[in-house]
mmCIF file of C-alpha atoms in Angstrom:
data_model
loop_
_atom_site.group_PDB
_atom_site.id
_atom_site.type_symbol
_atom_site.label_atom_id
_atom_site.label_comp_id
_atom_site.label_asym_id
_atom_site.label_seq_id
_atom_site.Cartn_x
_atom_site.Cartn_y
_atom_site.Cartn_z
ATOM 1 C CA UNK A 87 23.368 -60.387 95.290
ATOM 2 C CA UNK A 88 21.171 -57.479 94.317
ATOM 3 C CA UNK A 89 18.737 -59.731 92.442
ATOM 4 C CA UNK A 90 18.332 -62.051 95.479
ATOM 5 C CA UNK A 91 17.644 -59.129 97.772
ATOM 6 C CA UNK A 92 15.061 -57.622 95.402
ATOM 7 C CA UNK A 93 13.299 -60.975 94.948
ATOM 8 C CA UNK A 94 13.141 -61.392 98.710
ATOM 9 C CA UNK A 95 11.691 -57.922 99.111
ATOM 10 C CA UNK A 96 9.074 -58.613 96.440
ATOM 11 C CA UNK A 97 7.769 -61.804 98.104
ATOM 12 C CA UNK A 98 7.589 -60.463 101.670
ATOM 13 C CA UNK A 99 4.229 -59.729 103.280
ATOM 14 C CA UNK A 100 3.552 -56.433 104.986
ATOM 15 C CA UNK A 101 1.035 -56.862 107.826
ATOM 16 C CA UNK A 102 -1.538 -54.151 108.458
ATOM 17 C CA UNK A 103 -2.677 -53.234 111.957
ATOM 18 C CA UNK A 104 -6.237 -52.545 112.826
ATOM 19 C CA UNK A 105 -5.696 -48.822 112.564
ATOM 20 C CA UNK A 106 -4.128 -49.107 109.049
ATOM 21 C CA UNK A 107 -0.482 -48.553 110.082
ATOM 22 C CA UNK A 108 2.191 -50.832 108.979
ATOM 23 C CA UNK A 109 3.743 -53.050 111.495
ATOM 24 C CA UNK A 110 7.364 -53.182 112.447
ATOM 25 C CA UNK A 111 9.193 -56.128 110.992
ATOM 26 C CA UNK A 112 12.644 -57.384 111.696
ATOM 27 C CA UNK A 113 13.432 -57.353 107.987
ATOM 28 C CA UNK A 114 12.740 -53.615 107.503
ATOM 29 C CA UNK A 115 16.371 -52.604 107.888
ATOM 30 C CA UNK A 116 17.593 -55.107 105.341
ATOM 31 C CA UNK A 117 14.888 -54.027 102.826
ATOM 32 C CA UNK A 118 15.808 -50.386 103.220
ATOM 33 C CA UNK A 119 19.508 -51.144 102.730
ATOM 34 C CA UNK A 120 18.730 -53.164 99.594
ATOM 35 C CA UNK A 121 16.731 -50.282 98.095
ATOM 36 C CA UNK A 122 19.507 -47.794 98.796
ATOM 37 C CA UNK A 123 22.074 -50.094 97.196
ATOM 38 C CA UNK A 124 19.921 -50.495 94.031
ATOM 39 C CA UNK A 125 19.409 -46.728 93.751
ATOM 40 C CA UNK A 126 23.153 -46.013 94.007
ATOM 41 C CA UNK A 127 23.931 -48.573 91.291
ATOM 42 C CA UNK A 128 21.298 -47.140 88.932
ATOM 43 C CA UNK A 129 22.616 -43.630 89.525
ATOM 44 C CA UNK A 130 26.183 -44.648 88.605
ATOM 45 C CA UNK A 131 25.082 -46.438 85.447
ATOM 46 C CA UNK A 132 22.876 -43.557 84.366
ATOM 47 C CA UNK A 133 25.579 -40.976 84.931
ATOM 48 C CA UNK A 134 28.085 -42.955 82.889
ATOM 49 C CA UNK A 135 25.586 -43.294 79.982
ATOM 50 C CA UNK A 136 24.779 -39.604 80.118
ATOM 51 C CA UNK A 137 28.448 -38.706 79.973
ATOM 52 C CA UNK A 138 28.963 -40.860 76.873
ATOM 53 C CA UNK A 139 25.872 -39.406 75.139
ATOM 54 C CA UNK A 140 26.983 -35.859 75.885
ATOM 55 C CA UNK A 141 30.468 -36.533 74.509
ATOM 56 C CA UNK A 142 28.974 -38.026 71.356
ATOM 57 C CA UNK A 143 26.735 -35.008 70.821
ATOM 58 C CA UNK A 144 29.614 -32.593 71.385
ATOM 59 C CA UNK A 145 31.848 -34.464 68.901
ATOM 60 C CA UNK A 146 29.395 -35.117 66.084
ATOM 61 C CA UNK A 147 26.694 -32.502 66.775
ATOM 62 C CA UNK A 148 23.105 -32.769 65.657
ATOM 63 C CA UNK A 149 22.280 -32.975 61.947
ATOM 64 C CA UNK A 150 20.154 -29.915 61.283
ATOM 65 C CA UNK A 151 18.932 -31.328 57.989
ATOM 66 C CA UNK A 152 17.489 -34.333 59.812
ATOM 67 C CA UNK A 153 15.980 -32.316 62.681
ATOM 68 C CA UNK A 154 12.263 -32.892 62.980
ATOM 69 C CA UNK A 155 9.476 -30.919 64.632
ATOM 70 C CA UNK A 156 7.019 -33.041 66.593
ATOM 71 C CA UNK A 157 3.531 -31.656 66.575
ATOM 72 C CA UNK A 158 2.216 -33.890 69.365
ATOM 73 C CA UNK A 159 3.434 -34.520 72.909
ATOM 74 C CA UNK A 160 6.041 -36.949 74.049
ATOM 75 C CA UNK A 161 5.509 -40.373 72.613
ATOM 76 C CA UNK A 162 3.214 -39.094 69.819
ATOM 77 C CA UNK A 163 2.729 -40.911 66.519
ATOM 78 C CA UNK A 164 4.889 -40.308 63.434
ATOM 79 C CA UNK A 165 2.032 -38.477 61.650
ATOM 80 C CA UNK A 166 2.836 -35.243 63.512
ATOM 81 C CA UNK A 167 6.521 -35.134 62.463
ATOM 82 C CA UNK A 168 7.398 -32.432 59.882
ATOM 83 C CA UNK A 169 10.964 -32.496 58.456
ATOM 84 C CA UNK A 170 12.614 -29.072 58.407
ATOM 85 C CA UNK A 171 13.968 -29.720 54.895
ATOM 86 C CA UNK A 172 10.420 -29.835 53.597
ATOM 87 C CA UNK A 173 9.696 -26.473 55.270
ATOM 88 C CA UNK A 174 12.728 -24.875 53.586
ATOM 89 C CA UNK A 175 11.706 -26.182 50.170
ATOM 90 C CA UNK A 176 8.175 -24.945 50.669
ATOM 91 C CA UNK A 177 9.413 -21.407 51.429
ATOM 92 C CA UNK A 178 11.638 -21.354 48.354
ATOM 93 C CA UNK A 179 8.793 -22.542 46.156
ATOM 94 C CA UNK A 180 6.492 -19.888 47.613
ATOM 95 C CA UNK A 181 9.099 -17.146 46.981
ATOM 96 C CA UNK A 182 9.685 -18.183 43.344
ATOM 97 C CA UNK A 183 5.941 -18.448 42.819
ATOM 98 C CA UNK A 184 5.457 -14.904 44.185
ATOM 99 C CA UNK A 185 8.164 -13.467 41.898
ATOM 100 C CA UNK A 186 6.703 -15.226 38.858
ATOM 101 C CA UNK A 187 3.249 -13.926 39.740
ATOM 102 C CA UNK A 188 4.645 -10.368 40.032
ATOM 103 C CA UNK A 189 6.334 -10.596 36.626
ATOM 104 C CA UNK A 190 3.174 -12.013 35.099
ATOM 105 C CA UNK A 191 1.069 -9.192 36.556
ATOM 106 C CA UNK A 192 3.512 -6.594 35.234
ATOM 107 C CA UNK A 193 3.420 -8.148 31.755
ATOM 108 C CA UNK A 194 -0.358 -8.268 31.859
ATOM 109 C CA UNK A 195 -0.465 -4.591 32.894
ATOM 110 C CA UNK A 196 1.736 -3.556 29.936
ATOM 111 C CA UNK A 197 -0.411 -5.590 27.546
ATOM 112 C CA UNK A 198 -3.586 -3.997 28.855
ATOM 113 C CA UNK A 199 -2.081 -0.530 28.526
ATOM 114 C CA UNK A 200 -1.043 -1.190 24.920
ATOM 115 C CA UNK A 201 -4.470 -2.574 24.158
ATOM 116 C CA UNK A 202 -6.116 0.545 25.541
ATOM 117 C CA UNK A 203 -3.777 2.737 23.480
ATOM 118 C CA UNK A 204 -4.558 0.810 20.306
ATOM 119 C CA UNK A 205 -8.262 1.013 21.092
ATOM 120 C CA UNK A 206 -8.142 4.792 21.508
ATOM 121 C CA UNK A 207 -6.034 5.186 18.360
ATOM 122 C CA UNK A 208 -8.437 3.044 16.339
ATOM 123 C CA UNK A 209 -11.468 4.947 17.582
ATOM 124 C CA UNK A 210 -9.824 8.303 16.862
ATOM 125 C CA UNK A 211 -8.787 7.163 13.368
ATOM 126 C CA UNK A 212 -12.305 5.972 12.626
ATOM 127 C CA UNK A 213 -13.845 9.289 13.703
ATOM 128 C CA UNK A 214 -11.342 11.360 11.710
ATOM 129 C CA UNK A 215 -11.747 9.210 8.584
ATOM 130 C CA UNK A 216 -15.508 9.493 8.835
ATOM 131 C CA UNK A 217 -15.259 13.276 9.199
ATOM 132 C CA UNK A 218 -12.855 13.562 6.256
ATOM 133 C CA UNK A 219 -15.148 11.554 3.963
ATOM 134 C CA UNK A 220 -18.160 13.584 5.074
ATOM 135 C CA UNK A 221 -16.360 16.851 4.290
ATOM 136 C CA UNK A 222 -15.170 15.593 0.908
ATOM 137 C CA UNK A 223 -18.657 14.580 -0.179
ATOM 138 C CA UNK A 224 -20.247 17.720 1.255
ATOM 139 C CA UNK A 225 -22.292 16.012 3.959
ATOM 140 C CA UNK A 226 -20.329 17.200 6.989
ATOM 141 C CA UNK A 227 -19.558 20.646 8.353
ATOM 142 C CA UNK A 228 -16.061 21.919 9.097
ATOM 143 C CA UNK A 229 -14.638 24.741 11.162
ATOM 144 C CA UNK A 230 -13.360 27.507 8.885
ATOM 145 C CA UNK A 231 -11.090 30.449 9.732
ATOM 146 C CA UNK A 232 -11.120 32.418 6.476
ATOM 147 C CA UNK A 233 -8.394 34.902 7.438
ATOM 148 C CA UNK A 234 -5.997 32.255 8.701
ATOM 149 C CA UNK A 235 -6.578 29.929 5.770
ATOM 150 C CA UNK A 236 -5.910 32.799 3.351
ATOM 151 C CA UNK A 237 -2.569 33.478 5.074
ATOM 152 C CA UNK A 238 -1.687 29.780 4.898
ATOM 153 C CA UNK A 239 -2.443 29.675 1.188
ATOM 154 C CA UNK A 240 -0.298 32.770 0.606
ATOM 155 C CA UNK A 241 2.586 31.103 2.461
ATOM 156 C CA UNK A 242 2.353 27.948 0.348
ATOM 157 C CA UNK A 243 2.293 29.978 -2.852
ATOM 158 C CA UNK A 244 5.248 32.057 -1.666
ATOM 159 C CA UNK A 245 7.192 28.915 -0.835
ATOM 160 C CA UNK A 246 6.621 27.534 -4.334
ATOM 161 C CA UNK A 247 7.890 30.767 -5.914
ATOM 162 C CA UNK A 248 10.913 30.947 -3.635
ATOM 163 C CA UNK A 249 11.751 27.359 -4.466
ATOM 164 C CA UNK A 250 11.784 28.363 -8.129
ATOM 165 C CA UNK A 251 14.127 31.276 -7.343
ATOM 166 C CA UNK A 252 16.391 28.883 -5.454
ATOM 167 C CA UNK A 253 16.447 26.427 -8.365
ATOM 168 C CA UNK A 254 17.357 29.153 -10.869
ATOM 169 C CA UNK A 255 20.012 30.652 -8.582
ATOM 170 C CA UNK A 256 21.650 27.239 -8.234
ATOM 171 C CA UNK A 257 21.583 26.776 -11.994
ATOM 172 C CA UNK A 258 23.217 30.216 -12.440
ATOM 173 C CA UNK A 259 25.875 29.267 -9.909
ATOM 174 C CA UNK A 260 26.693 26.048 -11.747
ATOM 175 C CA UNK A 261 26.869 27.763 -15.146
ATOM 176 C CA UNK A 262 28.932 30.632 -13.839
ATOM 177 C CA UNK A 263 31.296 28.268 -12.057
ATOM 178 C CA UNK A 264 31.874 26.417 -15.321
ATOM 179 C CA UNK A 265 32.513 29.738 -17.086
ATOM 180 C CA UNK A 266 35.041 30.771 -14.440
ATOM 181 C CA UNK A 267 36.839 27.450 -14.765
ATOM 182 C CA UNK A 268 36.915 27.886 -18.537
ATOM 183 C CA UNK A 269 38.327 31.387 -18.176
ATOM 184 C CA UNK A 270 40.980 30.070 -15.809
ATOM 185 C CA UNK A 271 42.027 27.371 -18.280
ATOM 186 C CA UNK A 272 41.972 29.848 -21.167
ATOM 187 C CA UNK A 273 44.181 32.268 -19.249
ATOM 188 C CA UNK A 274 46.723 29.518 -18.550
ATOM 189 C CA UNK A 275 46.746 28.568 -22.217
ATOM 190 C CA UNK A 276 47.291 32.194 -23.323
ATOM 191 C CA UNK A 277 50.156 32.547 -20.850
ATOM 192 C CA UNK A 278 51.811 29.393 -22.163
ATOM 193 C CA UNK A 279 51.466 30.500 -25.774
ATOM 194 C CA UNK A 280 52.912 33.914 -24.977
ATOM 195 C CA UNK A 281 56.139 32.219 -23.929
ATOM 196 C CA UNK A 282 56.254 29.861 -26.897
ATOM 197 C CA UNK A 283 55.252 32.377 -29.592
ATOM 198 C CA UNK A 284 57.703 35.284 -29.596
ATOM 199 C CA UNK A 285 55.952 36.993 -32.471
ATOM 200 C CA UNK A 286 52.612 37.071 -30.532
ATOM 201 C CA UNK A 287 53.945 37.342 -27.026
ATOM 202 C CA UNK A 288 52.304 40.677 -26.217
ATOM 203 C CA UNK A 289 48.926 39.771 -27.650
ATOM 204 C CA UNK A 290 48.760 36.433 -25.810
ATOM 205 C CA UNK A 291 50.003 38.150 -22.692
ATOM 206 C CA UNK A 292 47.243 40.796 -22.740
ATOM 207 C CA UNK A 293 44.561 38.170 -23.131
ATOM 208 C CA UNK A 294 46.083 36.021 -20.422
ATOM 209 C CA UNK A 295 45.989 38.929 -17.979
ATOM 210 C CA UNK A 296 42.390 39.762 -18.928
ATOM 211 C CA UNK A 297 41.182 36.194 -18.412
ATOM 212 C CA UNK A 298 42.947 35.954 -15.075
ATOM 213 C CA UNK A 299 41.317 39.198 -13.922
ATOM 214 C CA UNK A 300 37.908 37.992 -15.081
ATOM 215 C CA UNK A 301 38.518 34.704 -13.303
ATOM 216 C CA UNK A 302 39.379 36.504 -10.090
ATOM 217 C CA UNK A 303 36.295 38.709 -10.284
ATOM 218 C CA UNK A 304 34.213 35.683 -11.194
ATOM 219 C CA UNK A 305 35.350 33.864 -8.065
ATOM 220 C CA UNK A 306 34.387 36.919 -6.022
ATOM 221 C CA UNK A 307 30.952 36.985 -7.658
ATOM 222 C CA UNK A 308 30.569 33.251 -7.028
ATOM 223 C CA UNK A 309 31.143 33.888 -3.339
ATOM 224 C CA UNK A 310 28.306 36.427 -3.321
ATOM 225 C CA UNK A 311 25.943 34.150 -5.287
ATOM 226 C CA UNK A 312 26.711 31.170 -3.030
ATOM 227 C CA UNK A 313 25.863 33.270 0.014
ATOM 228 C CA UNK A 314 22.599 34.310 -1.669
ATOM 229 C CA UNK A 315 21.723 30.682 -2.456
ATOM 230 C CA UNK A 316 22.538 29.509 1.086
ATOM 231 C CA UNK A 317 20.335 32.189 2.654
ATOM 232 C CA UNK A 318 17.394 31.445 0.342
ATOM 233 C CA UNK A 319 17.773 27.714 1.043
ATOM 234 C CA UNK A 320 17.638 28.322 4.800
ATOM 235 C CA UNK A 321 14.570 30.518 4.441
ATOM 236 C CA UNK A 322 12.695 28.059 2.228
ATOM 237 C CA UNK A 323 13.686 24.629 3.561
ATOM 238 C CA UNK A 324 14.026 25.441 7.253
ATOM 239 C CA UNK A 325 12.091 28.535 8.307
ATOM 240 C CA UNK A 326 9.109 28.126 5.975
ATOM 241 C CA UNK A 327 9.116 24.354 6.353
ATOM 242 C CA UNK A 328 8.996 24.638 10.137
ATOM 243 C CA UNK A 329 5.939 26.891 9.897
ATOM 244 C CA UNK A 330 4.283 24.500 7.442
ATOM 245 C CA UNK A 331 4.850 21.590 9.837
ATOM 246 C CA UNK A 332 2.999 23.531 12.533
ATOM 247 C CA UNK A 333 0.246 24.214 10.000
ATOM 248 C CA UNK A 334 -0.064 20.487 9.281
ATOM 249 C CA UNK A 335 -0.443 19.788 12.998
ATOM 250 C CA UNK A 336 -3.068 22.545 13.176
ATOM 251 C CA UNK A 337 -5.039 21.069 10.270
ATOM 252 C CA UNK A 338 -4.930 17.621 11.866
ATOM 253 C CA UNK A 339 -6.176 19.080 15.151
ATOM 254 C CA UNK A 340 -8.945 20.889 13.265
ATOM 255 C CA UNK A 341 -10.084 17.605 11.704
ATOM 256 C CA UNK A 342 -10.111 15.844 15.078
ATOM 257 C CA UNK A 343 -11.976 18.750 16.650
ATOM 258 C CA UNK A 344 -14.683 18.640 13.971
ATOM 259 C CA UNK A 345 -14.908 14.841 14.247
ATOM 260 C CA UNK A 346 -15.572 14.934 17.989
ATOM 261 C CA UNK A 347 -17.860 17.935 17.575
ATOM 262 C CA UNK A 348 -19.978 16.015 15.049
ATOM 263 C CA UNK A 349 -20.013 12.979 17.339
ATOM 264 C CA UNK A 350 -21.254 15.107 20.239
ATOM 265 C CA UNK A 351 -23.950 16.669 18.077
ATOM 266 C CA UNK A 352 -25.200 13.234 16.971
ATOM 267 C CA UNK A 353 -25.353 11.998 20.566
ATOM 268 C CA UNK A 354 -27.184 15.141 21.683
ATOM 269 C CA UNK A 355 -29.945 14.435 19.147
ATOM 270 C CA UNK A 356 -30.507 10.897 20.471
ATOM 271 C CA UNK A 357 -32.343 9.554 23.531
ATOM 272 C CA UNK A 358 -31.668 10.826 27.050
ATOM 273 C CA UNK A 359 -31.541 7.668 29.146
ATOM 274 C CA UNK A 360 -28.817 6.899 31.701
ATOM 275 C CA UNK A 361 -26.525 5.129 29.241
ATOM 276 C CA UNK A 362 -26.918 7.873 26.644
ATOM 277 C CA UNK A 363 -26.216 10.588 29.204
ATOM 278 C CA UNK A 364 -23.004 8.830 30.250
ATOM 279 C CA UNK A 365 -21.887 8.657 26.601
ATOM 280 C CA UNK A 366 -22.778 12.319 26.091
ATOM 281 C CA UNK A 367 -20.730 13.314 29.120
ATOM 282 C CA UNK A 368 -17.694 11.337 27.886
ATOM 283 C CA UNK A 369 -18.087 12.866 24.411
ATOM 284 C CA UNK A 370 -18.283 16.332 25.969
ATOM 285 C CA UNK A 371 -14.974 15.764 27.765
ATOM 286 C CA UNK A 372 -13.270 14.547 24.578
ATOM 287 C CA UNK A 373 -14.711 17.496 22.669
ATOM 288 C CA UNK A 374 -13.273 19.934 25.212
ATOM 289 C CA UNK A 375 -9.834 18.299 25.011
ATOM 290 C CA UNK A 376 -9.806 18.528 21.212
ATOM 291 C CA UNK A 377 -11.069 22.099 21.320
ATOM 292 C CA UNK A 378 -8.224 23.168 23.618
ATOM 293 C CA UNK A 379 -5.684 21.460 21.363
ATOM 294 C CA UNK A 380 -7.153 23.083 18.249
ATOM 295 C CA UNK A 381 -7.139 26.579 19.756
ATOM 296 C CA UNK A 382 -3.571 26.171 21.050
ATOM 297 C CA UNK A 383 -2.241 25.129 17.626
ATOM 298 C CA UNK A 384 -4.250 27.848 15.920
ATOM 299 C CA UNK A 385 -2.555 30.416 18.148
ATOM 300 C CA UNK A 386 0.863 28.884 17.368
ATOM 301 C CA UNK A 387 0.236 29.116 13.627
ATOM 302 C CA UNK A 388 -0.812 32.781 13.844
ATOM 303 C CA UNK A 389 2.342 33.668 15.808
ATOM 304 C CA UNK A 390 4.653 31.730 13.482
ATOM 305 C CA UNK A 391 3.115 33.286 10.378
ATOM 306 C CA UNK A 392 3.692 36.733 11.832
ATOM 307 C CA UNK A 393 7.341 36.105 12.693
ATOM 308 C CA UNK A 394 7.923 34.336 9.377
ATOM 309 C CA UNK A 395 6.709 37.347 7.431
ATOM 310 C CA UNK A 396 8.963 39.689 9.393
ATOM 311 C CA UNK A 397 11.951 37.387 8.986
ATOM 312 C CA UNK A 398 11.289 36.908 5.267
ATOM 313 C CA UNK A 399 11.221 40.662 4.591
ATOM 314 C CA UNK A 400 14.413 41.223 6.562
ATOM 315 C CA UNK A 401 16.332 38.383 4.926
ATOM 316 C CA UNK A 402 15.188 39.065 1.370
ATOM 317 C CA UNK A 403 15.929 42.797 1.652
ATOM 318 C CA UNK A 404 19.539 42.011 2.501
ATOM 319 C CA UNK A 405 19.981 39.218 -0.027
ATOM 320 C CA UNK A 406 18.401 41.051 -2.967
ATOM 321 C CA UNK A 407 20.597 44.087 -2.283
ATOM 322 C CA UNK A 408 23.670 41.854 -2.194
ATOM 323 C CA UNK A 409 22.732 40.088 -5.414
ATOM 324 C CA UNK A 410 22.070 43.354 -7.264
ATOM 325 C CA UNK A 411 25.277 45.098 -6.165
ATOM 326 C CA UNK A 412 27.484 42.089 -6.855
ATOM 327 C CA UNK A 413 26.074 41.429 -10.340
ATOM 328 C CA UNK A 414 26.230 45.117 -11.279
ATOM 329 C CA UNK A 415 29.831 45.527 -10.091
ATOM 330 C CA UNK A 416 30.999 42.395 -11.878
ATOM 331 C CA UNK A 417 29.547 43.168 -15.281
ATOM 332 C CA UNK A 418 30.623 46.800 -14.970
ATOM 333 C CA UNK A 419 34.159 45.600 -14.420
ATOM 334 C CA UNK A 420 34.388 47.459 -11.135
ATOM 335 C CA UNK A 421 36.590 45.164 -9.086
ATOM 336 C CA UNK A 422 36.841 47.565 -6.176
ATOM 337 C CA UNK A 423 33.047 47.895 -5.826
ATOM 338 C CA UNK A 424 32.664 44.120 -6.058
ATOM 339 C CA UNK A 425 35.098 43.553 -3.227
ATOM 340 C CA UNK A 426 33.466 46.313 -1.212
ATOM 341 C CA UNK A 427 30.096 44.586 -1.600
ATOM 342 C CA UNK A 428 31.444 41.383 -0.066
ATOM 343 C CA UNK A 429 32.934 43.305 2.840
ATOM 344 C CA UNK A 430 29.645 45.097 3.368
ATOM 345 C CA UNK A 431 27.806 41.791 3.847
ATOM 346 C CA UNK A 432 30.662 40.102 5.780
ATOM 347 C CA UNK A 433 31.278 37.463 3.121
ATOM 348 C CA UNK A 434 34.649 35.745 3.257
ATOM 349 C CA UNK A 435 35.925 33.963 0.191
ATOM 350 C CA UNK A 436 37.473 30.541 0.437
ATOM 351 C CA UNK A 437 41.089 30.323 -0.637
ATOM 352 C CA UNK A 438 41.841 28.396 -3.853
ATOM 353 C CA UNK A 439 41.572 24.656 -3.307
ATOM 354 C CA UNK A 440 39.394 25.016 -0.202
ATOM 355 C CA UNK A 441 36.437 23.360 -1.939
ATOM 356 C CA UNK A 442 38.189 20.027 -1.667
ATOM 357 C CA UNK A 443 38.107 18.624 1.894
ATOM 358 C CA UNK A 444 41.344 17.749 3.630
ATOM 359 C CA UNK A 445 42.409 14.166 4.231
ATOM 360 C CA UNK A 446 41.485 14.599 7.913
ATOM 361 C CA UNK A 447 37.893 15.640 7.061
ATOM 362 C CA UNK A 448 37.518 12.671 4.718
ATOM 363 C CA UNK A 449 38.251 10.200 7.540
#
């Protein structure tokens, strides 16, 4: 019915009056009713379709991975469509690329820093080697502090002599320890024979007592000698060695200072163009740095030599007095004076068997 009405409306003629207004036809009411009927039908169909589409969207929901962004307007071509999945992948690739570039730049920075360090070290080594060879063959000049170098030479000679004293004192300790052990064994043997030889009991007994007394005094003297050896060892291998290490650093700084000083002097004798002036300025800065380092270490050596001399006199005065009193009291047979000497210097003897560490210390 609707199709017949619409076909009738399409084939009807609409007359125009002379003034351009449409005329009144008897079929106008029927045409208007047909149009209203068609509009109501289309509205019902459209609403039902919209309801079904909305229900489908609410149930399933849109697939975000398949969502597309259209660059053009409505009805544009497919060339303007950009999938969102490709955008996400592009961002991830850009982020990983940025992190890799950052790591690469950091690695390159470390490599450049190491290269610069090696370059400076190589240049410094070359200058110092050149200066050392020049001094050895008498072609280069060196900075000389006669007073300080004389004190350094005295210290080295003193250290050699004290090392000899330490070696001899250790040898005396070993020999005397063996003698004390022999006296201890001899005293035990005399005591055993005094019990097994009735006819010589008194004689073996006297000798056993004498050897035991000598052994006791010998152990006391060993305590004094061990203290003497320990103090000399500390003075030689720690105090003097620490000062000599500072002296070695001072001598190295002196060589570097002279190397950069000679380099600056050679540049000062050359041309005075822009490039040469830049090199002279850089050499002047390096020379000043080395000069400050040299003067600082020179001051440290002077101070350490002064304190070392004071410490050496104080320590050796005490230790030589101890050694003399202990040796004199022992060979004079004055047990009381020997024990008094150890008390005077606050020396405590180890009990018998203390030389061997306990099972807990061995773990």
